[in-house]
Coordinates of C-alpha atoms in Angstrom, one line a residue:
G1 CA 126.5 48.0 148.8
R2 CA 125.0 47.1 145.5
R3 CA 122.4 49.5 144.0
A4 CA 119.1 48.0 142.9
V5 CA 117.1 49.6 140.1
L6 CA 113.6 48.2 139.5
G7 CA 111.5 48.8 136.5
Y8 CA 107.7 48.2 136.1
L9 CA 106.4 46.7 132.9
H10 CA 103.0 46.3 131.2
P11 CA 101.5 42.8 131.7
R12 CA 101.9 41.8 128.1
P13 CA 104.2 44.2 126.2
S14 CA 104.0 43.8 122.4
A15 CA 107.0 44.2 120.1
S16 CA 106.0 47.8 119.4
D17 CA 105.4 48.6 123.1
A18 CA 107.4 51.5 124.5
G19 CA 107.8 49.7 127.8
L20 CA 109.5 46.8 126.1
A21 CA 111.7 49.1 124.1
S22 CA 112.8 50.8 127.3
L23 CA 113.5 47.5 128.9
V24 CA 115.8 46.4 126.0
E25 CA 117.5 49.8 126.0
Y26 CA 118.1 50.1 129.7
A27 CA 118.6 46.4 130.6
E28 CA 122.2 47.1 131.6
V29 CA 121.1 49.7 134.1
L30 CA 118.2 47.7 135.7
T31 CA 118.7 44.9 138.2
H32 CA 115.0 43.9 138.7
V33 CA 111.9 43.9 136.5
A34 CA 108.4 44.0 137.9
P35 CA 105.8 43.1 135.2
C36 CA 102.2 43.6 136.3
W37 CA 101.2 40.0 136.4
L38 CA 99.7 39.3 139.7
T39 CA 96.3 40.3 141.1
V40 CA 94.4 39.6 144.3
E41 CA 91.0 39.0 142.8
D42 CA 88.8 39.0 145.9
A43 CA 88.8 39.2 149.7
R44 CA 89.3 35.5 150.0
G45 CA 92.9 35.8 148.6
T46 CA 92.3 34.3 145.2
L47 CA 95.4 34.9 143.0
S48 CA 95.0 35.8 139.3
A49 CA 98.3 35.4 137.4
I50 CA 99.6 35.7 133.9
V51 CA 103.2 35.1 132.7
D52 CA 105.2 35.9 129.5
A53 CA 107.8 33.1 129.1
N54 CA 109.7 35.1 126.5
L55 CA 110.1 38.0 128.9
V56 CA 111.3 35.7 131.6
A57 CA 113.8 34.2 129.2
F58 CA 115.0 37.7 128.2
C59 CA 115.5 38.7 131.8
Q60 CA 117.4 35.5 132.6
Q61 CA 119.7 36.2 129.6
R62 CA 120.4 39.7 130.8
G63 CA 120.8 38.7 134.5
L64 CA 117.7 40.6 135.6
R65 CA 115.6 39.4 138.5
V66 CA 111.9 39.1 137.8
V67 CA 109.7 40.2 140.7
P68 CA 106.1 40.5 139.4
R69 CA 103.9 43.2 140.9
L70 CA 101.1 42.1 143.2
A71 CA 98.2 44.5 143.6
Q72 CA 94.6 44.2 144.7
K73 CA 92.0 44.1 141.8
D74 CA 91.2 47.7 140.7
F75 CA 93.1 48.9 143.7
S76 CA 89.9 48.4 145.6
R77 CA 90.0 49.9 149.1
A78 CA 87.1 47.6 150.2
L79 CA 88.7 44.5 148.9
V80 CA 92.1 45.1 150.5
H81 CA 90.4 46.0 153.8
R82 CA 88.5 42.7 153.9
F83 CA 91.5 40.7 152.7
L84 CA 94.0 42.1 155.2
R85 CA 91.7 41.3 158.2
D86 CA 91.2 37.7 157.2
A87 CA 94.0 35.5 158.4
G88 CA 92.8 32.6 156.2
A89 CA 92.7 34.7 153.1
R90 CA 96.2 35.9 153.8
A91 CA 97.5 32.4 154.2
R92 CA 95.7 31.3 151.1
L93 CA 97.3 34.0 149.0
I94 CA 100.8 33.3 150.4
A95 CA 100.4 29.6 149.6
Q96 CA 99.6 30.3 146.0
L97 CA 102.5 32.8 145.6
V98 CA 105.2 30.5 147.0
T99 CA 104.1 27.8 144.5
W100 CA 103.6 30.1 141.5
L101 CA 106.7 32.2 141.7
P102 CA 109.4 29.6 141.4
A103 CA 107.3 27.5 139.0
N104 CA 107.4 30.5 136.5
G105 CA 111.0 31.5 136.8
C106 CA 110.4 34.4 139.2
H107 CA 112.8 35.5 142.0
G108 CA 110.2 37.0 144.3
V109 CA 107.3 39.5 144.3
N110 CA 106.8 43.3 144.4
L111 CA 104.0 44.1 146.8
D112 CA 101.9 47.1 145.6
F113 CA 98.8 47.5 147.7
E114 CA 97.4 50.9 147.2
Y115 CA 94.5 52.8 148.9
V116 CA 94.9 50.7 152.0
P117 CA 92.6 52.1 154.7
R118 CA 94.6 53.8 157.5
E119 CA 92.8 51.7 160.1
D120 CA 94.4 48.6 158.5
R121 CA 97.9 49.8 159.3
A122 CA 98.7 47.0 161.7
H123 CA 97.1 44.4 159.4
L124 CA 99.2 45.5 156.5
S125 CA 102.4 45.2 158.5
K126 CA 101.3 41.8 159.8
F127 CA 100.7 40.5 156.2
T128 CA 104.0 41.9 155.0
G129 CA 105.8 40.0 157.8
E130 CA 103.9 36.8 157.0
L131 CA 104.7 37.1 153.3
S132 CA 108.3 37.9 153.8
A133 CA 108.8 34.9 156.2
A134 CA 107.2 32.5 153.7
L135 CA 109.3 33.8 150.8
R136 CA 112.5 33.8 152.9
M137 CA 112.1 30.1 153.6
R138 CA 112.1 29.5 149.9
G139 CA 114.9 31.9 149.0
L140 CA 112.5 34.3 147.3
L141 CA 112.7 38.1 147.5
L142 CA 110.1 40.6 148.7
T143 CA 110.1 44.2 147.5
M144 CA 107.4 46.7 148.2
A145 CA 106.0 49.9 146.8
V146 CA 105.2 52.5 149.4
P147 CA 103.9 56.1 149.2
A148 CA 106.5 58.8 149.6
K149 CA 106.1 60.8 152.8
T150 CA 108.4 63.2 154.7
R151 CA 106.4 62.9 158.0
E152 CA 104.0 60.5 159.7
N153 CA 100.3 61.3 159.1
L154 CA 98.1 58.6 160.6
R155 CA 95.0 60.4 159.3
S156 CA 96.1 60.2 155.6
D157 CA 94.0 57.9 153.5
W158 CA 97.0 57.5 151.1
S159 CA 99.9 56.9 153.4
G160 CA 98.5 56.4 156.9
A161 CA 98.4 52.6 156.6
F162 CA 102.1 52.3 155.9
D163 CA 104.2 52.0 159.0
Y164 CA 107.7 52.4 157.6
A165 CA 109.4 51.1 160.7
A166 CA 107.4 47.9 160.9
L167 CA 107.5 47.3 157.1
G168 CA 111.2 48.0 157.1
R169 CA 111.9 45.4 159.8
A170 CA 110.1 42.8 157.8
L171 CA 111.9 43.6 154.5
L172 CA 115.3 44.0 156.0
D173 CA 115.0 40.7 158.0
A174 CA 114.0 38.9 154.8
H175 CA 117.0 40.2 152.9
A176 CA 119.5 39.6 155.7
R177 CA 118.5 36.0 156.0
T178 CA 118.5 35.3 152.2
G179 CA 121.8 37.0 151.5
E180 CA 120.1 39.6 149.3
P181 CA 121.4 43.2 149.4
R182 CA 119.6 45.5 151.8
Y183 CA 117.7 47.6 149.3
L184 CA 115.7 49.7 151.7
A185 CA 116.7 53.3 151.4
R186 CA 115.8 56.0 154.0
A187 CA 112.2 56.7 153.1
E188 CA 112.4 60.4 154.3
A189 CA 115.4 61.1 152.0
V190 CA 113.7 59.5 149.0
A191 CA 110.5 61.3 149.5
T192 CA 112.2 64.7 150.0
T193 CA 114.2 64.2 146.8
L194 CA 111.1 63.3 144.8
L195 CA 109.3 66.4 146.1
A196 CA 112.2 68.7 145.5
H197 CA 112.6 67.6 141.9
F198 CA 109.0 66.8 140.8
C199 CA 106.7 69.1 142.8
D200 CA 105.2 72.3 141.5
R201 CA 105.9 74.6 144.4
R202 CA 102.9 76.8 143.6
S203 CA 100.2 74.1 143.5
G204 CA 102.0 71.4 145.4
A205 CA 101.1 68.9 142.7
L206 CA 103.5 66.3 141.5
L207 CA 104.6 66.8 137.9

């Protein structure tokens, strides 16, 4: 199938910004661009958004799909914990997203919740399913950033909340119904490759 290559970008790249220069240089290699435009401001699901119309126009000219990154404010563990457990807050955020994304020339969203408490594993999977279903109904794409792991560790404060099987079902179902390519790679293979190439074998730290 088609290979998808996504690049993250600073919220408002200037003409001298290295990120913008890289985008221009590698536009032919990329398929998707995820500018850091969207933030969950509070546990009630308030969406904060910015947009760069010039960047959207550039991506449209180059045939790149714009899927802004969505993250919780300051990657707050407490905020994302309260938000995920509030059905009303989740619905409120989704309602804002399905209106804002097409109105600003975007093709979907890149979900990048970090430091999710491991006890919110089921709630994260539920929200992902809710969001993917709402986007799917409008022909919009959901992509997701997940921590790399080679084995399950439910005690991990970094990756324990991410149920690859449940998240994968939500993402794959969304793509299958919209006709999008199925981008989800085998997480274990990706993680093993990253560790093999970028891990200091003596300290275990990523380089």
